[in-house]
Tab-separated table of N, CA and C in Angstrom:
chain	number	residue	atom	x	y	z
A	1	MET	N	48.417	-49.985	-17.572
A	1	MET	CA	48.943	-49.528	-18.855
A	1	MET	C	48.915	-48.001	-18.887
A	2	SER	N	50.009	-47.406	-19.318
A	2	SER	CA	50.089	-45.948	-19.320
A	2	SER	C	49.399	-45.358	-20.539
A	3	LYS	N	48.842	-44.172	-20.342
A	3	LYS	CA	48.185	-43.439	-21.418
A	3	LYS	C	49.245	-42.578	-22.105
A	4	LYS	N	49.259	-42.637	-23.437
A	4	LYS	CA	50.300	-41.958	-24.213
A	4	LYS	C	49.724	-40.879	-25.119
A	5	LEU	N	50.558	-39.883	-25.370
A	5	LEU	CA	50.207	-38.782	-26.267
A	5	LEU	C	51.376	-38.542	-27.204
A	6	VAL	N	51.062	-38.313	-28.468
A	6	VAL	CA	52.056	-37.843	-29.435
A	6	VAL	C	51.693	-36.393	-29.748
A	7	ALA	N	52.508	-35.465	-29.299
A	7	ALA	CA	52.325	-34.040	-29.600
A	7	ALA	C	53.446	-33.661	-30.562
A	8	PHE	N	53.082	-33.118	-31.706
A	8	PHE	CA	54.118	-32.875	-32.714
A	8	PHE	C	53.846	-31.596	-33.496
A	9	TYR	N	54.938	-31.025	-33.989
A	9	TYR	CA	54.911	-29.890	-34.904
A	9	TYR	C	55.487	-30.404	-36.213
A	10	SER	N	54.803	-30.147	-37.302
A	10	SER	CA	55.286	-30.600	-38.599
A	10	SER	C	54.872	-29.596	-39.654
A	11	ARG	N	55.611	-29.565	-40.716
A	11	ARG	CA	55.342	-28.598	-41.764
A	11	ARG	C	55.311	-29.278	-43.120
A	12	ALA	N	54.196	-29.151	-43.801
A	12	ALA	CA	54.071	-29.641	-45.175
A	12	ALA	C	54.580	-28.530	-46.105
A	13	ASP	N	54.099	-28.496	-47.308
A	13	ASP	CA	54.460	-27.476	-48.294
A	13	ASP	C	55.917	-27.636	-48.736
A	14	GLU	N	56.549	-26.541	-49.111
A	14	GLU	CA	57.906	-26.607	-49.651
A	14	GLU	C	58.915	-26.818	-48.516
A	15	ASN	N	59.709	-27.887	-48.620
A	15	ASN	CA	60.695	-28.244	-47.609
A	15	ASN	C	62.033	-28.558	-48.266
A	16	TYR	N	63.067	-28.522	-47.464
A	16	TYR	CA	64.408	-28.895	-47.911
A	16	TYR	C	64.589	-30.375	-47.620
A	17	VAL	N	64.729	-31.180	-48.657
A	17	VAL	CA	64.845	-32.631	-48.509
A	17	VAL	C	65.966	-33.127	-49.423
A	18	SER	N	66.923	-33.827	-48.839
A	18	SER	CA	68.039	-34.411	-49.606
A	18	SER	C	68.727	-33.397	-50.512
A	19	GLY	N	68.943	-32.191	-49.999
A	19	GLY	CA	69.694	-31.195	-50.741
A	19	GLY	C	68.912	-30.412	-51.773
A	20	MET	N	67.594	-30.614	-51.816
A	20	MET	CA	66.791	-29.863	-52.781
A	20	MET	C	65.437	-29.500	-52.182
A	21	LEU	N	64.779	-28.514	-52.785
A	21	LEU	CA	63.453	-28.118	-52.332
A	21	LEU	C	62.425	-29.066	-52.925
A	22	LYS	N	61.513	-29.522	-52.071
A	22	LYS	CA	60.510	-30.492	-52.480
A	22	LYS	C	59.183	-30.144	-51.809
A	23	ASN	N	58.102	-30.253	-52.546
A	23	ASN	CA	56.788	-29.972	-51.982
A	23	ASN	C	56.246	-31.231	-51.317
A	24	LEU	N	55.893	-31.132	-50.036
A	24	LEU	CA	55.381	-32.272	-49.279
A	24	LEU	C	53.909	-32.065	-48.949
A	25	ASP	N	53.109	-33.088	-49.194
A	25	ASP	CA	51.700	-33.039	-48.807
A	25	ASP	C	51.548	-33.197	-47.297
A	26	ILE	N	52.414	-34.014	-46.705
A	26	ILE	CA	52.431	-34.244	-45.259
A	26	ILE	C	53.866	-34.050	-44.800
A	27	GLY	N	54.050	-33.278	-43.740
A	27	GLY	CA	55.393	-33.042	-43.223
A	27	GLY	C	56.026	-34.321	-42.696
A	28	ASN	N	57.340	-34.393	-42.747
A	28	ASN	CA	58.060	-35.585	-42.316
A	28	ASN	C	57.831	-35.940	-40.851
A	29	THR	N	57.754	-34.940	-39.987
A	29	THR	CA	57.531	-35.230	-38.572
A	29	THR	C	56.132	-35.800	-38.362
A	30	GLU	N	55.168	-35.345	-39.144
A	30	GLU	CA	53.817	-35.901	-39.048
A	30	GLU	C	53.803	-37.373	-39.479
A	31	VAL	N	54.597	-37.728	-40.468
A	31	VAL	CA	54.696	-39.131	-40.887
A	31	VAL	C	55.167	-39.980	-39.699
A	32	LEU	N	56.210	-39.515	-38.997
A	32	LEU	CA	56.694	-40.241	-37.819
A	32	LEU	C	55.639	-40.291	-36.724
A	33	ALA	N	54.956	-39.178	-36.498
A	33	ALA	CA	53.920	-39.132	-35.461
A	33	ALA	C	52.832	-40.178	-35.728
A	34	CYS	N	52.439	-40.314	-36.980
A	34	CYS	CA	51.424	-41.311	-37.348
A	34	CYS	C	51.942	-42.733	-37.116
A	35	MET	N	53.217	-42.958	-37.386
A	35	MET	CA	53.805	-44.271	-37.126
A	35	MET	C	53.796	-44.574	-35.625
A	36	ILE	N	54.142	-43.582	-34.808
A	36	ILE	CA	54.157	-43.778	-33.357
A	36	ILE	C	52.744	-44.070	-32.858
A	37	LYS	N	51.769	-43.351	-33.374
A	37	LYS	CA	50.372	-43.613	-33.002
A	37	LYS	C	50.005	-45.057	-33.329
A	38	GLU	N	50.362	-45.489	-34.514
A	38	GLU	CA	50.058	-46.853	-34.956
A	38	GLU	C	50.740	-47.892	-34.059
A	39	LEU	N	51.973	-47.630	-33.664
A	39	LEU	CA	52.738	-48.577	-32.857
A	39	LEU	C	52.327	-48.605	-31.388
A	40	THR	N	51.828	-47.479	-30.871
A	40	THR	CA	51.576	-47.373	-29.428
A	40	THR	C	50.112	-47.200	-29.054
A	41	GLY	N	49.267	-46.818	-30.020
A	41	GLY	CA	47.871	-46.520	-29.700
A	41	GLY	C	47.701	-45.172	-29.017
A	42	ALA	N	48.708	-44.329	-29.089
A	42	ALA	CA	48.685	-43.021	-28.429
A	42	ALA	C	47.656	-42.090	-29.063
A	43	ASP	N	47.178	-41.145	-28.252
A	43	ASP	CA	46.399	-40.031	-28.780
A	43	ASP	C	47.378	-39.111	-29.515
A	44	VAL	N	46.851	-38.291	-30.423
A	44	VAL	CA	47.703	-37.408	-31.221
A	44	VAL	C	47.213	-35.971	-31.119
A	45	PHE	N	48.159	-35.057	-30.980
A	45	PHE	CA	47.862	-33.627	-30.982
A	45	PHE	C	48.881	-32.924	-31.866
A	46	LYS	N	48.390	-32.212	-32.877
A	46	LYS	CA	49.280	-31.461	-33.765
A	46	LYS	C	49.440	-30.045	-33.227
A	47	ILE	N	50.669	-29.662	-32.957
A	47	ILE	CA	50.999	-28.315	-32.488
A	47	ILE	C	51.038	-27.409	-33.713
A	48	GLU	N	50.117	-26.437	-33.751
A	48	GLU	CA	50.045	-25.527	-34.895
A	48	GLU	C	49.988	-24.087	-34.412
A	49	GLN	N	50.715	-23.237	-35.078
A	49	GLN	CA	50.687	-21.809	-34.775
A	49	GLN	C	49.388	-21.197	-35.286
A	50	GLU	N	48.916	-20.214	-34.567
A	50	GLU	CA	47.723	-19.490	-35.022
A	50	GLU	C	47.993	-18.833	-36.376
A	51	ILE	N	49.160	-18.248	-36.509
A	51	ILE	CA	49.577	-17.656	-37.784
A	51	ILE	C	50.706	-18.516	-38.334
A	52	PRO	N	50.400	-19.369	-39.319
A	52	PRO	CA	51.429	-20.285	-39.831
A	52	PRO	C	52.504	-19.559	-40.624
A	53	TYR	N	53.647	-20.222	-40.712
A	53	TYR	CA	54.707	-19.693	-41.555
A	53	TYR	C	54.292	-19.815	-43.019
A	54	SER	N	54.967	-19.072	-43.867
A	54	SER	CA	54.700	-19.102	-45.305
A	54	SER	C	54.892	-20.502	-45.869
A	55	LYS	N	54.217	-20.771	-46.987
A	55	LYS	CA	54.317	-22.081	-47.642
A	55	LYS	C	55.655	-22.267	-48.358
A	56	GLY	N	56.241	-21.175	-48.820
A	56	GLY	CA	57.541	-21.241	-49.495
A	56	GLY	C	58.657	-21.459	-48.487
A	57	TYR	N	59.590	-22.320	-48.824
A	57	TYR	CA	60.665	-22.681	-47.904
A	57	TYR	C	61.485	-21.475	-47.458
A	58	ASN	N	61.970	-20.677	-48.384
A	58	ASN	CA	62.831	-19.544	-48.018
A	58	ASN	C	62.126	-18.533	-47.134
A	59	GLU	N	60.870	-18.247	-47.432
A	59	GLU	CA	60.098	-17.319	-46.604
A	59	GLU	C	59.868	-17.911	-45.211
A	60	CYS	N	59.548	-19.196	-45.169
A	60	CYS	CA	59.338	-19.890	-43.900
A	60	CYS	C	60.599	-19.822	-43.038
A	61	VAL	N	61.731	-20.099	-43.644
A	61	VAL	CA	63.001	-20.069	-42.924
A	61	VAL	C	63.238	-18.683	-42.326
A	62	GLU	N	62.999	-17.667	-43.120
A	62	GLU	CA	63.177	-16.288	-42.645
A	62	GLU	C	62.275	-15.996	-41.433
A	63	GLU	N	61.017	-16.380	-41.528
A	63	GLU	CA	60.050	-16.131	-40.445
A	63	GLU	C	60.396	-16.932	-39.187
A	64	ALA	N	60.734	-18.199	-39.365
A	64	ALA	CA	61.076	-19.053	-38.221
A	64	ALA	C	62.364	-18.583	-37.548
A	65	ARG	N	63.320	-18.169	-38.357
A	65	ARG	CA	64.588	-17.671	-37.817
A	65	ARG	C	64.357	-16.399	-37.003
A	66	GLU	N	63.496	-15.532	-37.489
A	66	GLU	CA	63.174	-14.300	-36.757
A	66	GLU	C	62.498	-14.625	-35.422
A	67	ASP	N	61.581	-15.588	-35.420
A	67	ASP	CA	60.955	-16.018	-34.158
A	67	ASP	C	62.009	-16.524	-33.179
A	68	GLN	N	62.977	-17.283	-33.691
A	68	GLN	CA	64.019	-17.796	-32.809
A	68	GLN	C	64.892	-16.661	-32.276
A	69	ARG	N	65.252	-15.722	-33.132
A	69	ARG	CA	66.069	-14.576	-32.690
A	69	ARG	C	65.372	-13.797	-31.575
A	70	LYS	N	64.063	-13.653	-31.708
A	70	LYS	CA	63.269	-12.906	-30.720
A	70	LYS	C	62.898	-13.755	-29.504
A	71	ASP	N	63.234	-15.051	-29.542
A	71	ASP	CA	62.815	-15.990	-28.509
A	71	ASP	C	61.291	-15.923	-28.340
A	72	ALA	N	60.602	-15.842	-29.480
A	72	ALA	CA	59.144	-15.683	-29.515
A	72	ALA	C	58.436	-16.949	-29.043
A	73	ARG	N	57.237	-16.767	-28.581
A	73	ARG	CA	56.359	-17.880	-28.232
A	73	ARG	C	55.074	-17.679	-29.019
A	74	PRO	N	55.032	-18.194	-30.256
A	74	PRO	CA	53.856	-17.980	-31.096
A	74	PRO	C	52.596	-18.554	-30.440
A	75	LYS	N	51.522	-17.833	-30.593
A	75	LYS	CA	50.247	-18.309	-30.068
A	75	LYS	C	49.821	-19.528	-30.884
A	76	LEU	N	49.313	-20.535	-30.184
A	76	LEU	CA	48.891	-21.754	-30.860
A	76	LEU	C	47.451	-21.645	-31.333
A	77	LYS	N	47.171	-22.298	-32.452
A	77	LYS	CA	45.834	-22.337	-33.038
A	77	LYS	C	44.840	-22.910	-32.017
A	78	LYS	N	45.262	-23.963	-31.332
A	78	LYS	CA	44.502	-24.558	-30.235
A	78	LYS	C	45.511	-25.261	-29.347
A	79	ASN	N	45.102	-25.589	-28.146
A	79	ASN	CA	45.984	-26.321	-27.251
A	79	ASN	C	45.148	-27.324	-26.483
A	80	LEU	N	45.795	-28.279	-25.897
A	80	LEU	CA	45.098	-29.241	-25.053
A	80	LEU	C	44.637	-28.537	-23.785
A	81	GLU	N	43.540	-28.992	-23.227
A	81	GLU	CA	43.102	-28.425	-21.947
A	81	GLU	C	44.032	-28.862	-20.828
A	82	SER	N	44.497	-30.113	-20.929
A	82	SER	CA	45.297	-30.690	-19.860
A	82	SER	C	46.104	-31.859	-20.416
A	83	ILE	N	47.179	-32.189	-19.728
A	83	ILE	CA	47.933	-33.405	-20.051
A	83	ILE	C	47.879	-34.374	-18.877
A	84	ASP	N	47.027	-34.091	-17.909
A	84	ASP	CA	46.970	-34.890	-16.683
A	84	ASP	C	46.782	-36.379	-16.921
A	85	LYS	N	45.986	-36.755	-17.919
A	85	LYS	CA	45.692	-38.178	-18.120
A	85	LYS	C	46.819	-38.937	-18.830
A	86	TYR	N	47.867	-38.234	-19.244
A	86	TYR	CA	48.959	-38.880	-19.970
A	86	TYR	C	50.166	-39.117	-19.067
A	87	ASP	N	50.768	-40.293	-19.228
A	87	ASP	CA	51.980	-40.627	-18.489
A	87	ASP	C	53.219	-40.469	-19.361
A	88	VAL	N	53.058	-40.788	-20.652
A	88	VAL	CA	54.163	-40.727	-21.614
A	88	VAL	C	53.761	-39.783	-22.734
A	89	ILE	N	54.629	-38.811	-23.005
A	89	ILE	CA	54.363	-37.846	-24.068
A	89	ILE	C	55.531	-37.880	-25.055
A	90	TYR	N	55.218	-38.268	-26.286
A	90	TYR	CA	56.181	-38.207	-27.383
A	90	TYR	C	56.074	-36.793	-27.952
A	91	VAL	N	57.182	-36.087	-28.009
A	91	VAL	CA	57.187	-34.712	-28.511
A	91	VAL	C	58.032	-34.681	-29.788
A	92	GLY	N	57.376	-34.361	-30.920
A	92	GLY	CA	58.048	-34.398	-32.205
A	92	GLY	C	58.128	-33.051	-32.895
A	93	TYR	N	59.173	-32.874	-33.695
A	93	TYR	CA	59.430	-31.594	-34.357
A	93	TYR	C	60.550	-31.757	-35.369
A	94	PRO	N	60.596	-30.877	-36.351
A	94	PRO	CA	61.784	-30.805	-37.200
A	94	PRO	C	62.859	-29.998	-36.453
A	95	ASN	N	64.105	-30.324	-36.668
A	95	ASN	CA	65.184	-29.568	-36.040
A	95	ASN	C	65.315	-28.230	-36.752
A	96	TYR	N	65.125	-27.151	-36.000
A	96	TYR	CA	65.297	-25.791	-36.517
A	96	TYR	C	66.493	-25.195	-35.794
A	97	TRP	N	67.600	-25.015	-36.475
A	97	TRP	CA	68.799	-24.375	-35.934
A	97	TRP	C	69.202	-24.960	-34.582
A	98	ASN	N	69.339	-26.263	-34.558
A	98	ASN	CA	69.869	-26.968	-33.402
A	98	ASN	C	68.859	-27.162	-32.272
A	99	THR	N	67.601	-26.782	-32.487
A	99	THR	CA	66.592	-26.977	-31.449
A	99	THR	C	65.217	-27.179	-32.096
A	100	MET	N	64.177	-26.838	-31.377
A	100	MET	CA	62.799	-27.046	-31.832
A	100	MET	C	62.211	-25.751	-32.377
A	101	PRO	N	61.177	-25.846	-33.212
A	101	PRO	CA	60.439	-24.637	-33.598
A	101	PRO	C	59.862	-23.967	-32.342
A	102	MET	N	59.751	-22.679	-32.378
A	102	MET	CA	59.317	-21.935	-31.192
A	102	MET	C	57.904	-22.312	-30.730
A	103	ALA	N	57.058	-22.783	-31.628
A	103	ALA	CA	55.715	-23.222	-31.228
A	103	ALA	C	55.779	-24.417	-30.278
A	104	VAL	N	56.822	-25.235	-30.393
A	104	VAL	CA	56.983	-26.364	-29.469
A	104	VAL	C	57.340	-25.838	-28.073
A	105	PHE	N	58.133	-24.781	-28.017
A	105	PHE	CA	58.409	-24.133	-26.734
A	105	PHE	C	57.094	-23.648	-26.107
A	106	THR	N	56.246	-23.016	-26.917
A	106	THR	CA	54.945	-22.550	-26.423
A	106	THR	C	54.166	-23.714	-25.819
A	107	PHE	N	54.101	-24.821	-26.541
A	107	PHE	CA	53.372	-25.997	-26.065
A	107	PHE	C	53.958	-26.504	-24.741
A	108	LEU	N	55.266	-26.693	-24.688
A	108	LEU	CA	55.890	-27.251	-23.489
A	108	LEU	C	55.732	-26.340	-22.273
A	109	GLU	N	55.759	-25.034	-22.498
A	109	GLU	CA	55.623	-24.097	-21.382
A	109	GLU	C	54.183	-23.962	-20.895
A	110	SER	N	53.252	-24.578	-21.603
A	110	SER	CA	51.832	-24.484	-21.242
A	110	SER	C	51.409	-25.458	-20.144
A	111	PHE	N	52.265	-26.430	-19.830
A	111	PHE	CA	51.867	-27.496	-18.920
A	111	PHE	C	52.944	-27.809	-17.901
A	112	ASP	N	52.501	-28.459	-16.817
A	112	ASP	CA	53.422	-28.976	-15.809
A	112	ASP	C	53.643	-30.447	-16.138
A	113	PHE	N	54.848	-30.796	-16.512
A	113	PHE	CA	55.178	-32.150	-16.906
A	113	PHE	C	55.744	-32.982	-15.754
A	114	ALA	N	55.569	-32.526	-14.525
A	114	ALA	CA	56.091	-33.243	-13.356
A	114	ALA	C	55.575	-34.678	-13.352
A	115	GLY	N	56.501	-35.612	-13.201
A	115	GLY	CA	56.146	-37.022	-13.144
A	115	GLY	C	55.865	-37.672	-14.491
A	116	LYS	N	55.914	-36.920	-15.558
A	116	LYS	CA	55.655	-37.451	-16.903
A	116	LYS	C	56.965	-37.935	-17.534
A	117	VAL	N	56.832	-38.838	-18.483
A	117	VAL	CA	57.966	-39.276	-19.295
A	117	VAL	C	57.827	-38.584	-20.648
A	118	ILE	N	58.869	-37.896	-21.066
A	118	ILE	CA	58.883	-37.232	-22.374
A	118	ILE	C	59.885	-37.962	-23.257
A	119	LYS	N	59.414	-38.334	-24.444
A	119	LYS	CA	60.264	-39.017	-25.423
A	119	LYS	C	60.329	-38.142	-26.675
A	120	PRO	N	61.409	-37.375	-26.837
A	120	PRO	CA	61.511	-36.489	-28.007
A	120	PRO	C	61.885	-37.241	-29.285
A	121	PHE	N	61.320	-36.774	-30.406
A	121	PHE	CA	61.718	-37.306	-31.708
A	121	PHE	C	61.771	-36.165	-32.701
A	122	CYS	N	62.717	-36.242	-33.626
A	122	CYS	CA	62.843	-35.148	-34.585
A	122	CYS	C	63.279	-35.639	-35.953
A	123	THR	N	62.956	-34.805	-36.921
A	123	THR	CA	63.424	-34.996	-38.285
A	123	THR	C	64.433	-33.893	-38.576
A	124	HIS	N	65.349	-34.190	-39.478
A	124	HIS	CA	66.414	-33.231	-39.783
A	124	HIS	C	67.028	-33.611	-41.118
A	125	GLU	N	67.915	-32.788	-41.586
A	125	GLU	CA	68.652	-33.111	-42.809
A	125	GLU	C	70.154	-33.087	-42.530
A	126	GLY	N	70.530	-33.574	-41.355
A	126	GLY	CA	71.943	-33.714	-41.038
A	126	GLY	C	72.356	-33.201	-39.676
A	127	SER	N	71.445	-32.580	-38.948
A	127	SER	CA	71.813	-31.960	-37.675
A	127	SER	C	71.427	-32.781	-36.449
A	128	GLY	N	70.779	-33.912	-36.618
A	128	GLY	CA	70.395	-34.746	-35.487
A	128	GLY	C	69.474	-34.024	-34.520
A	129	MET	N	69.556	-34.392	-33.254
A	129	MET	CA	68.703	-33.806	-32.214
A	129	MET	C	69.166	-32.403	-31.823
A	130	GLY	N	70.418	-32.077	-32.117
A	130	GLY	CA	70.934	-30.779	-31.697
A	130	GLY	C	70.856	-30.658	-30.184
A	131	SER	N	70.458	-29.503	-29.700
A	131	SER	CA	70.344	-29.280	-28.254
A	131	SER	C	68.896	-29.409	-27.772
A	132	SER	N	68.015	-29.940	-28.621
A	132	SER	CA	66.591	-29.969	-28.270
A	132	SER	C	66.292	-30.782	-27.015
A	133	ALA	N	66.936	-31.932	-26.815
A	133	ALA	CA	66.672	-32.729	-25.607
A	133	ALA	C	67.082	-31.936	-24.362
A	134	LYS	N	68.208	-31.241	-24.453
A	134	LYS	CA	68.655	-30.401	-23.339
A	134	LYS	C	67.652	-29.265	-23.104
A	135	ASP	N	67.130	-28.693	-24.178
A	135	ASP	CA	66.137	-27.624	-24.052
A	135	ASP	C	64.857	-28.143	-23.396
A	136	ILE	N	64.440	-29.352	-23.762
A	136	ILE	CA	63.242	-29.944	-23.154
A	136	ILE	C	63.473	-30.176	-21.662
A	137	LYS	N	64.637	-30.675	-21.307
A	137	LYS	CA	64.950	-30.898	-19.885
A	137	LYS	C	64.891	-29.594	-19.102
A	138	LYS	N	65.355	-28.528	-19.711
A	138	LYS	CA	65.336	-27.215	-19.048
A	138	LYS	C	63.895	-26.706	-18.897
A	139	LEU	N	63.075	-26.904	-19.936
A	139	LEU	CA	61.679	-26.452	-19.898
A	139	LEU	C	60.800	-27.315	-18.992
A	140	CYS	N	61.163	-28.569	-18.833
A	140	CYS	CA	60.350	-29.536	-18.073
A	140	CYS	C	61.228	-30.228	-17.035
A	141	PRO	N	61.714	-29.478	-16.040
A	141	PRO	CA	62.711	-30.024	-15.114
A	141	PRO	C	62.223	-31.189	-14.250
A	142	ASN	N	60.940	-31.320	-14.066
A	142	ASN	CA	60.417	-32.381	-13.214
A	142	ASN	C	59.898	-33.577	-13.994
A	143	ALA	N	60.196	-33.609	-15.286
A	143	ALA	CA	59.826	-34.743	-16.131
A	143	ALA	C	61.055	-35.617	-16.343
A	144	LYS	N	60.816	-36.851	-16.690
A	144	LYS	CA	61.903	-37.742	-17.083
A	144	LYS	C	61.996	-37.661	-18.604
A	145	VAL	N	63.065	-37.070	-19.112
A	145	VAL	CA	63.255	-36.934	-20.549
A	145	VAL	C	64.158	-38.077	-20.999
A	146	GLU	N	63.592	-38.982	-21.786
A	146	GLU	CA	64.340	-40.143	-22.251
A	146	GLU	C	65.114	-39.825	-23.522
A	147	SER	N	65.942	-40.771	-23.920
A	147	SER	CA	66.729	-40.613	-25.147
A	147	SER	C	65.810	-40.388	-26.336
A	148	GLY	N	66.216	-39.503	-27.197
A	148	GLY	CA	65.405	-39.157	-28.349
A	148	GLY	C	65.646	-40.048	-29.554
A	149	PHE	N	64.783	-39.878	-30.516
A	149	PHE	CA	64.871	-40.585	-31.789
A	149	PHE	C	64.956	-39.527	-32.873
A	150	ASN	N	65.936	-39.656	-33.754
A	150	ASN	CA	66.021	-38.691	-34.849
A	150	ASN	C	66.281	-39.426	-36.146
A	151	VAL	N	65.757	-38.861	-37.209
A	151	VAL	CA	65.886	-39.479	-38.523
A	151	VAL	C	65.946	-38.384	-39.584
A	152	TYR	N	66.724	-38.631	-40.614
A	152	TYR	CA	66.721	-37.720	-41.749
A	152	TYR	C	65.295	-37.643	-42.287
A	153	GLY	N	64.822	-36.449	-42.536
A	153	GLY	CA	63.471	-36.285	-43.070
A	153	GLY	C	63.261	-37.070	-44.346
A	154	SER	N	64.296	-37.137	-45.155
A	154	SER	CA	64.185	-37.854	-46.423
A	154	SER	C	64.101	-39.368	-46.236
A	155	ARG	N	64.300	-39.836	-45.004
A	155	ARG	CA	64.284	-41.289	-44.741
A	155	ARG	C	63.138	-41.730	-43.819
A	156	VAL	N	62.183	-40.846	-43.552
A	156	VAL	CA	61.120	-41.213	-42.600
A	156	VAL	C	60.324	-42.430	-43.033
A	157	ASN	N	60.092	-42.573	-44.308
A	157	ASN	CA	59.266	-43.689	-44.769
A	157	ASN	C	59.932	-45.052	-44.583
A	158	SER	N	61.236	-45.062	-44.358
A	158	SER	CA	61.926	-46.334	-44.128
A	158	SER	C	62.410	-46.461	-42.674
A	159	ALA	N	61.874	-45.646	-41.775
A	159	ALA	CA	62.344	-45.620	-40.388
A	159	ALA	C	61.528	-46.483	-39.433
A	160	LYS	N	60.497	-47.152	-39.927
A	160	LYS	CA	59.566	-47.844	-39.023
A	160	LYS	C	60.244	-48.895	-38.142
A	161	LYS	N	61.150	-49.670	-38.686
A	161	LYS	CA	61.816	-50.721	-37.907
A	161	LYS	C	62.608	-50.108	-36.747
A	162	ASP	N	63.368	-49.051	-37.018
A	162	ASP	CA	64.130	-48.378	-35.965
A	162	ASP	C	63.196	-47.694	-34.967
A	163	LEU	N	62.122	-47.131	-35.461
A	163	LEU	CA	61.144	-46.479	-34.599
A	163	LEU	C	60.487	-47.496	-33.669
A	164	GLU	N	60.181	-48.670	-34.180
A	164	GLU	CA	59.614	-49.755	-33.363
A	164	GLU	C	60.505	-50.082	-32.189
A	165	LYS	N	61.800	-50.183	-32.424
A	165	LYS	CA	62.754	-50.469	-31.338
A	165	LYS	C	62.766	-49.348	-30.306
A	166	TRP	N	62.670	-48.114	-30.770
A	166	TRP	CA	62.750	-46.968	-29.871
A	166	TRP	C	61.509	-46.831	-29.011
A	167	VAL	N	60.325	-47.008	-29.585
A	167	VAL	CA	59.088	-46.814	-28.794
A	167	VAL	C	58.937	-47.926	-27.761
């Protein structure tokens, strides 16, 4: 039996959901990550920046967009020592401008994923996976990157049946 990991980036606080700003206690991607853990028994690691983005949506967007423009690699609050014991890694994130938040790039560039299976999943409000799967393949050329799972953030709580099929 393979050992699994769910590594995810998620943002609570003020978010854009179904066309309006809404305060979330738990980010939508974290909701999916918890479902995957429940379905697979995987270990969980939350990817967090050392310096988080602002709690307000507009300020957060400005900061995240600037990181993307600079192709920044934000320092992580903590990181795993190793991924050696994992065979399958679910990598989750909200879609930020057609790809992943830059902290996910930091995480992926920290390890050698050779021989690992990566299963990307993302939340979005209409943009799907964007180019994130292609970006993961480029960052982890020796990993097998499988088809991703994406769901509207506003629909995560009703995604369990589809998520079950995907995992």
